[in-house]
CSV table of C-alpha atoms in Angstrom, one decimal:
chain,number,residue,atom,x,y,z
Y,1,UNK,CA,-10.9,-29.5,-49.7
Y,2,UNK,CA,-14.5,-29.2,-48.2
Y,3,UNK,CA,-14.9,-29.5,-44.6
Y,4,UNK,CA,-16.8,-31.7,-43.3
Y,5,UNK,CA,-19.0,-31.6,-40.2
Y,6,UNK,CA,-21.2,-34.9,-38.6
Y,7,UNK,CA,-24.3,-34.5,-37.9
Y,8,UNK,CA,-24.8,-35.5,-34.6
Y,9,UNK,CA,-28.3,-36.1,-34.7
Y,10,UNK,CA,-28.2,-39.4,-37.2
Y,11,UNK,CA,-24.3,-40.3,-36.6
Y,12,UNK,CA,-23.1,-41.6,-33.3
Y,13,UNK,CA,-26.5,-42.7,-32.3
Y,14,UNK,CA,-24.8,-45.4,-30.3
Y,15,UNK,CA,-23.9,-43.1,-27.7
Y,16,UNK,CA,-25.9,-40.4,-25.9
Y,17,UNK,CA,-25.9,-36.9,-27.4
Y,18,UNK,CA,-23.5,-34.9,-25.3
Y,19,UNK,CA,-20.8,-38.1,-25.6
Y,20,UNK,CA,-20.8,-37.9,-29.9
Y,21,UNK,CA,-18.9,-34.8,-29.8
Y,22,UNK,CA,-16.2,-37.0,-28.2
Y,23,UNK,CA,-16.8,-39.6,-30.8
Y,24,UNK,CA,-17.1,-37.5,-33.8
Y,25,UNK,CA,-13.9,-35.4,-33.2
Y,26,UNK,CA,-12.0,-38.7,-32.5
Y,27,UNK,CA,-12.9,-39.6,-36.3
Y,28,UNK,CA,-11.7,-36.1,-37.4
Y,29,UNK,CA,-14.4,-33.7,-37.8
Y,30,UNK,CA,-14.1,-30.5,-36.8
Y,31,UNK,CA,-17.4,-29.1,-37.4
Y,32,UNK,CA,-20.5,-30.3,-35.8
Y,33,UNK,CA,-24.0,-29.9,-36.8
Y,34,UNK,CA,-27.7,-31.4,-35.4
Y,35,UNK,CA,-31.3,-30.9,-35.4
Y,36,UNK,CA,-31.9,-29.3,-32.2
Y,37,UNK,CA,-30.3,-28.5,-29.2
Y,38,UNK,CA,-33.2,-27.1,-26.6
Y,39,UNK,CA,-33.2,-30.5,-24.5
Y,40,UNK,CA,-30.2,-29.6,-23.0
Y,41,UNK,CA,-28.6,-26.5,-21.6
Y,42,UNK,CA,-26.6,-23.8,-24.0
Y,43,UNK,CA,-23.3,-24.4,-21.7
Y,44,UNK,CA,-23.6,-28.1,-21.7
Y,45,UNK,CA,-23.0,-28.1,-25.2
Y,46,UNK,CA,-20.5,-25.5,-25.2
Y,47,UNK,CA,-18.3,-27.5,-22.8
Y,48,UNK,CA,-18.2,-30.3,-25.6
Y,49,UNK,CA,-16.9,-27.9,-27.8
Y,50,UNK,CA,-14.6,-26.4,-26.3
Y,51,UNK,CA,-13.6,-29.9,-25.0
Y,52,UNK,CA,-13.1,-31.5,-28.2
Y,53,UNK,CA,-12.2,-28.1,-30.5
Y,54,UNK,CA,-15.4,-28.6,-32.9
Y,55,UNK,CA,-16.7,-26.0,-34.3
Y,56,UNK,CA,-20.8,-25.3,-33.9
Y,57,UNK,CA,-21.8,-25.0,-38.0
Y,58,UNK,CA,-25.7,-25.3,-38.0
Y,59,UNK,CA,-28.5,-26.2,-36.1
Y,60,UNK,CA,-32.8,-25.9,-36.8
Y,61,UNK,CA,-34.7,-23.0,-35.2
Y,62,UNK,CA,-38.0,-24.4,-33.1
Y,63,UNK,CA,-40.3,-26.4,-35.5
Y,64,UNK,CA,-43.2,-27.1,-33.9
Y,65,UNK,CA,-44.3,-30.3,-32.9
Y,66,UNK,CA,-42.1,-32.5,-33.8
Y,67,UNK,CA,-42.8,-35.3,-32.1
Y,68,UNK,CA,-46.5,-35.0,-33.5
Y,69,UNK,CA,-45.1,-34.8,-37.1
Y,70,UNK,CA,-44.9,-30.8,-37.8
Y,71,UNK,CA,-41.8,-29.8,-39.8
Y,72,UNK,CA,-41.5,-26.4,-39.2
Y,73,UNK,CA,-43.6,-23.1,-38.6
Y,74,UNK,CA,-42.4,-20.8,-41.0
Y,75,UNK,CA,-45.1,-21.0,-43.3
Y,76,UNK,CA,-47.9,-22.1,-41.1
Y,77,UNK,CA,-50.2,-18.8,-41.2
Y,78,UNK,CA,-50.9,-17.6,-37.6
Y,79,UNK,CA,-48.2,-19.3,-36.1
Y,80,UNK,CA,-46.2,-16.2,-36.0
Y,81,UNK,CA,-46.1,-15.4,-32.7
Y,82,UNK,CA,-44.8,-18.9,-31.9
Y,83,UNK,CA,-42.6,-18.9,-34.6
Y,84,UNK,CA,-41.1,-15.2,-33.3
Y,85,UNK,CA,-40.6,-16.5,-29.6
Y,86,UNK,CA,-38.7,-19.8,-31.4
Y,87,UNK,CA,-36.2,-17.6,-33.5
Y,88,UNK,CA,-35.1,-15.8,-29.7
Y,89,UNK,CA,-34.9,-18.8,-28.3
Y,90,UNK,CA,-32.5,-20.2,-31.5
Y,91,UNK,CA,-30.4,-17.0,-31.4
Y,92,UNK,CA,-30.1,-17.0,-27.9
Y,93,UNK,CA,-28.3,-20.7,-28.3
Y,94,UNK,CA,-26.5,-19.2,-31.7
Y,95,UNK,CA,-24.9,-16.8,-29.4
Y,96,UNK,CA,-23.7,-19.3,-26.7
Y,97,UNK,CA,-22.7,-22.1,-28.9
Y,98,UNK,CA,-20.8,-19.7,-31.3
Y,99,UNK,CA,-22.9,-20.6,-34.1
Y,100,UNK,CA,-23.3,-18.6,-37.2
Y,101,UNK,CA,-25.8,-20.3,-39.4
Y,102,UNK,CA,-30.1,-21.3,-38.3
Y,103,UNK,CA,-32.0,-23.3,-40.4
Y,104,UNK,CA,-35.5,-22.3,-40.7
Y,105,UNK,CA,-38.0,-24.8,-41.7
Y,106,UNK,CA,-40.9,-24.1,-43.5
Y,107,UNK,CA,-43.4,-26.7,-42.7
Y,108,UNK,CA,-46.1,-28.8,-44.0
Y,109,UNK,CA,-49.5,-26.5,-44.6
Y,110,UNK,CA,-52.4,-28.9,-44.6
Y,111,UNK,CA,-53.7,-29.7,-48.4
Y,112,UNK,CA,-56.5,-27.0,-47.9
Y,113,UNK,CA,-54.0,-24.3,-47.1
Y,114,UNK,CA,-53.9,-21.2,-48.9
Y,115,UNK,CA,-50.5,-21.2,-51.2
Y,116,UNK,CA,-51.2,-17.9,-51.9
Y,117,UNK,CA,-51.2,-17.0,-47.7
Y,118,UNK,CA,-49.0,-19.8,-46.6
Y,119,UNK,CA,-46.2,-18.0,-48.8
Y,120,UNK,CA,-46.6,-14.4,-47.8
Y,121,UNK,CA,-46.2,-16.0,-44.0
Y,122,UNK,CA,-43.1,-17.3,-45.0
Y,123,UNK,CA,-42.2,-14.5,-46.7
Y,124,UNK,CA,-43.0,-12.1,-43.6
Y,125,UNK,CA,-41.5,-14.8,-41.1
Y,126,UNK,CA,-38.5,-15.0,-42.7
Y,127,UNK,CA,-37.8,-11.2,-43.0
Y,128,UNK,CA,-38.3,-11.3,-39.6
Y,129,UNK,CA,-35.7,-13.9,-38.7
Y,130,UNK,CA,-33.4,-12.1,-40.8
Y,131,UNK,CA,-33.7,-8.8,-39.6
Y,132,UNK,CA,-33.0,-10.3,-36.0
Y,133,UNK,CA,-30.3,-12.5,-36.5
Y,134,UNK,CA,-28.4,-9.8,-38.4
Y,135,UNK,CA,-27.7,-8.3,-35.0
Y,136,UNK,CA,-26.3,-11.6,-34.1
Y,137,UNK,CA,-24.0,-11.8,-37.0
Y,138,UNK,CA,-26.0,-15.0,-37.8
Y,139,UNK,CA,-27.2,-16.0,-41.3
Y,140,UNK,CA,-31.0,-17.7,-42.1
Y,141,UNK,CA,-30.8,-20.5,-44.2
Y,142,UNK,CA,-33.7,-22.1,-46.1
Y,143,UNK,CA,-33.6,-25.9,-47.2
Y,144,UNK,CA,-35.6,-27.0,-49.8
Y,145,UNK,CA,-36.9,-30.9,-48.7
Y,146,UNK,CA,-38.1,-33.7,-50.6
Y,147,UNK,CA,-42.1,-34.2,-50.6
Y,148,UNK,CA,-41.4,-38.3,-50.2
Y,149,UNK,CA,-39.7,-37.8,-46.5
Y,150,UNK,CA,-41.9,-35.2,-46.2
Y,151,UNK,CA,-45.7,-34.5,-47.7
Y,152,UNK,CA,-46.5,-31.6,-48.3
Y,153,UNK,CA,-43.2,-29.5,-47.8
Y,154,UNK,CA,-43.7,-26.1,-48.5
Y,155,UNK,CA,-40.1,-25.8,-49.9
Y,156,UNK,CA,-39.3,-28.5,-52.3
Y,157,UNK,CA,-37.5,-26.9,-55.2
Y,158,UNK,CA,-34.1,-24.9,-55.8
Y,159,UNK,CA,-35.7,-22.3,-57.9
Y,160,UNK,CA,-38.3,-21.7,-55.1
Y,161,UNK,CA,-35.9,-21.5,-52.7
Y,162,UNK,CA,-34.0,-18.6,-54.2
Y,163,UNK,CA,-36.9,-16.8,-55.5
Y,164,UNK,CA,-38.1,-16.6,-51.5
Y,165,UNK,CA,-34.5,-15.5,-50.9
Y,166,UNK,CA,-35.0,-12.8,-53.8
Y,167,UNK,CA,-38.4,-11.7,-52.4
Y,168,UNK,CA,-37.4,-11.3,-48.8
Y,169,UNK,CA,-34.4,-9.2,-49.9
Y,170,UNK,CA,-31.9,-9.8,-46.7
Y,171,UNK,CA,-28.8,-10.6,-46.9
Y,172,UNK,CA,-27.7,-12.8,-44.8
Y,173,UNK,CA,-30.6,-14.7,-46.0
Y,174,UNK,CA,-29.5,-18.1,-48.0
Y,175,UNK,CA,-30.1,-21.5,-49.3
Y,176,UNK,CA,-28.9,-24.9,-47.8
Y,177,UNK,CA,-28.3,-27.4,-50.2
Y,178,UNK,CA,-29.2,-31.3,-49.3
Y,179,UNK,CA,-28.0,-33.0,-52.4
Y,180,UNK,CA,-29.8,-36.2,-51.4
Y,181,UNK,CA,-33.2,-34.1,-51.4
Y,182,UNK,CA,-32.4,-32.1,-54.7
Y,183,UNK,CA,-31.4,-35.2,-56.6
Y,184,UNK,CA,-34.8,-36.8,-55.4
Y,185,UNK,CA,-36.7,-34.0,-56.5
Y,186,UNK,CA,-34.4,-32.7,-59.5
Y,187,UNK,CA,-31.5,-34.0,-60.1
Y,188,UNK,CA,-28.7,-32.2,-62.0
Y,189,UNK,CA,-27.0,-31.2,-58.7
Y,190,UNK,CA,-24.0,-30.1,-60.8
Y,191,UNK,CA,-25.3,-27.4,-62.8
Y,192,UNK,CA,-27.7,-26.5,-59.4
Y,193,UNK,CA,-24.5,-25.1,-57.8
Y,194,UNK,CA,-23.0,-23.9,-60.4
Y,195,UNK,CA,-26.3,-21.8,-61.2
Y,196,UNK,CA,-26.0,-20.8,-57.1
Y,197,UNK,CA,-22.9,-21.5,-55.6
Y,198,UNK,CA,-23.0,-17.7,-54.7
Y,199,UNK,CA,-26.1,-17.7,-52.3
Y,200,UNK,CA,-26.0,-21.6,-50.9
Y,201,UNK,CA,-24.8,-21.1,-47.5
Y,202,UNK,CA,-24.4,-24.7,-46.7
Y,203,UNK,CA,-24.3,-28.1,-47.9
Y,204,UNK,CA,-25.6,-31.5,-47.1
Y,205,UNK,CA,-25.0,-35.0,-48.4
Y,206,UNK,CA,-26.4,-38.5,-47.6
Y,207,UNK,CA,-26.7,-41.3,-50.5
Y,208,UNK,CA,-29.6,-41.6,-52.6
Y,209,UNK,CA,-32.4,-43.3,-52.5
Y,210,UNK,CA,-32.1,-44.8,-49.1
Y,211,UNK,CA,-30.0,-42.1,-46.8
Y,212,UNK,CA,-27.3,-44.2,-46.5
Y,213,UNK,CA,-23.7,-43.4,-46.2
Y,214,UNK,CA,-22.5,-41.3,-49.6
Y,215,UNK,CA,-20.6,-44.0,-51.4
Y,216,UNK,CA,-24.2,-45.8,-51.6
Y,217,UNK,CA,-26.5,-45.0,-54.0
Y,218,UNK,CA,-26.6,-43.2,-57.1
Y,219,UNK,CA,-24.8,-39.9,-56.9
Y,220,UNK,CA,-21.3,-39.4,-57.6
Y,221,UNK,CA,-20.2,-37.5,-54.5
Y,222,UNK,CA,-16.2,-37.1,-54.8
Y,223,UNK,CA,-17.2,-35.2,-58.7
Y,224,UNK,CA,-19.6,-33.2,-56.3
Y,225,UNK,CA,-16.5,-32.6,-53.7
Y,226,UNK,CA,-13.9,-31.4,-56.2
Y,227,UNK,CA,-16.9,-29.6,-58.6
Y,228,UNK,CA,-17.3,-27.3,-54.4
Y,229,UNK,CA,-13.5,-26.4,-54.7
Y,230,UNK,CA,-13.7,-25.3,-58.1
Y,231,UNK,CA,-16.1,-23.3,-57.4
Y,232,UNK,CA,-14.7,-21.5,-54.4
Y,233,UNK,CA,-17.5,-23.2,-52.0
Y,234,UNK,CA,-15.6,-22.1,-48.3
Y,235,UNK,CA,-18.4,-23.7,-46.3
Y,236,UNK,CA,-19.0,-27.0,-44.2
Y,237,UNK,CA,-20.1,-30.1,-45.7
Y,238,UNK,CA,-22.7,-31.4,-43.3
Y,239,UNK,CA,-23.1,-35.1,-43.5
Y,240,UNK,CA,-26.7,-36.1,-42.8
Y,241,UNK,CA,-27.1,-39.5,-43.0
Y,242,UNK,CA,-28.4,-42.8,-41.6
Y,243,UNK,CA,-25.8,-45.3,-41.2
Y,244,UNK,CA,-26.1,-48.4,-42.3
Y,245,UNK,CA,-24.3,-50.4,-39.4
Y,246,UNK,CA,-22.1,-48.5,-36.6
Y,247,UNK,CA,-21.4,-44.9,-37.5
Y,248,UNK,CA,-17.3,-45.4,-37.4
Y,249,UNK,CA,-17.5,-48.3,-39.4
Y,250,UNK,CA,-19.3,-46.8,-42.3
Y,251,UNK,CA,-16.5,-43.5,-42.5
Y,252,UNK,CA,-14.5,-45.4,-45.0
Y,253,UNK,CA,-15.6,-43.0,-47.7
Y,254,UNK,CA,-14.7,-39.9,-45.5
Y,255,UNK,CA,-11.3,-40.9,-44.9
Y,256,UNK,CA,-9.2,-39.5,-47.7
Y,257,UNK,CA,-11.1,-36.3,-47.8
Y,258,UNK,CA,-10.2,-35.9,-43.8
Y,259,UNK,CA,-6.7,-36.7,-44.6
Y,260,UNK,CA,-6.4,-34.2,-47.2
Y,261,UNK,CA,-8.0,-31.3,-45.2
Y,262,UNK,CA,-5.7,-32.4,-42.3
Y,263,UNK,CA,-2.7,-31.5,-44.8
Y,264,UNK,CA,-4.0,-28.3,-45.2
């Protein structure tokens, strides 16, 4: 059965940070996963795993601005200095927190941005990020996003994301697959593992259109959940999405899936 890990950043917003680890492995998770973690200190948030037994699955590499809108560096030509300094930083908290897995985030080039140079950035940043994380035992992903949450995404499609993957050549260099962002942009999320399974390193789910809980919306997630164990998918299930009310009263549709992996 997948594994599922809460994504600390949208769930448990009724409690500050550091206090939904608690909350989250009282629900049953065992992985955790969030945006960022640089406001507080590496061992504060290695004390609430340790406390609660969670395991660290994922977490963003610096992204800019955020608060100003940025999305990400990656691709932002002559941002590389800043974008080197953010992947020690990231790796650095990788190390402490026990976490194997960085998401990298491309950005949002402004419209008169040169595809053409905005790609051989990425291409050059991302080399880079995999070449040092390597020595970290730590894998890169790269998450194709919807343009409607966010204009101008450099990374919007599947097939771009593993041809970047192909061009930059690095192992431990892999895809993160949001199924609410692919079925925005897409759509046939089944055949898009099937095609992939092999080189996604991590999954994401949220209901579609509105990033809702997953039994809202359109997409069939428990077919999506047993099409992952057919196919051998061993990684976390990250569940990024806005609740509709209070996070715990929403985890109806996690409930059997928990109780199954708890049988395990």
């Amino acid at each position: 059965m997948p594994r599922f890990a809460a994504n600390l950043t949208l769930l448990y917003q009724e409690v500050p940070f550091l206090d939904r680890f608690r909350e989250a492995a009282s629900d049953g998770f065992r992985g955790v996963e969030f945006l960022f973690p640089y406001e507080h200190p590496a061992q504060e948030i290695r004390k609430r795993l340790d406390d609660t037994g969670m395991t660290q699955v994922l977490f963003n590499a610096p992204a800019g601005d955020w608060a100003s809108g940025e999305r990400g560096i990656a691709a932002l030509p002559g941002r590389q200095a800043q974008f080197r300094d953010g992947i020690e930083l990231a790796l650095d908290y990788a190390d402490a927190l026990g976490c194997r897995q960085l998401h990298v985030m491309a950005g949002c080039p402004e419209a008169a941005a040169s595809p053409e140079q905005c790609r051989a950035t990425y291409l050059e940043n991302l080399a880079y990020a995999a070449e040092q994380a390597a020595a970290h035992g730590v894998t890169i992903l790269i998450e194709p996003i919807n343009p409607r949450d966010f204009p101008r995404y450099f990374l919007t499609r599947q097939d771009q994301a593993h041809a970047i993957r192909q061009a930059v050549g690095a192992s431990n260099l892999k895809v993160q697959f949001d199924a609410y962002h692919c079925q925005i942009v897409e759509g046939d999320l089944a055949m898009k593992l099937r095609q992939s399974i092999a080189n996604i390193g991590h999954v994401q789910v949220a209901g579609v259109p509105a990033r809702h809980e997953p039994d809202t919306g359109e997409v069939n997630y428990p077919f999506l959940f047993r099409l992952l164990d057919e196919l051998g998918y061993a990684g976390w299930v990250g569940c990024e999405y806005r609740p509709q009310g209070a996070t715990r009263s929403g985890l109806g549709w996690l409930k059997p899936w928990l109780r199954a992996t708890a049988t395990q």
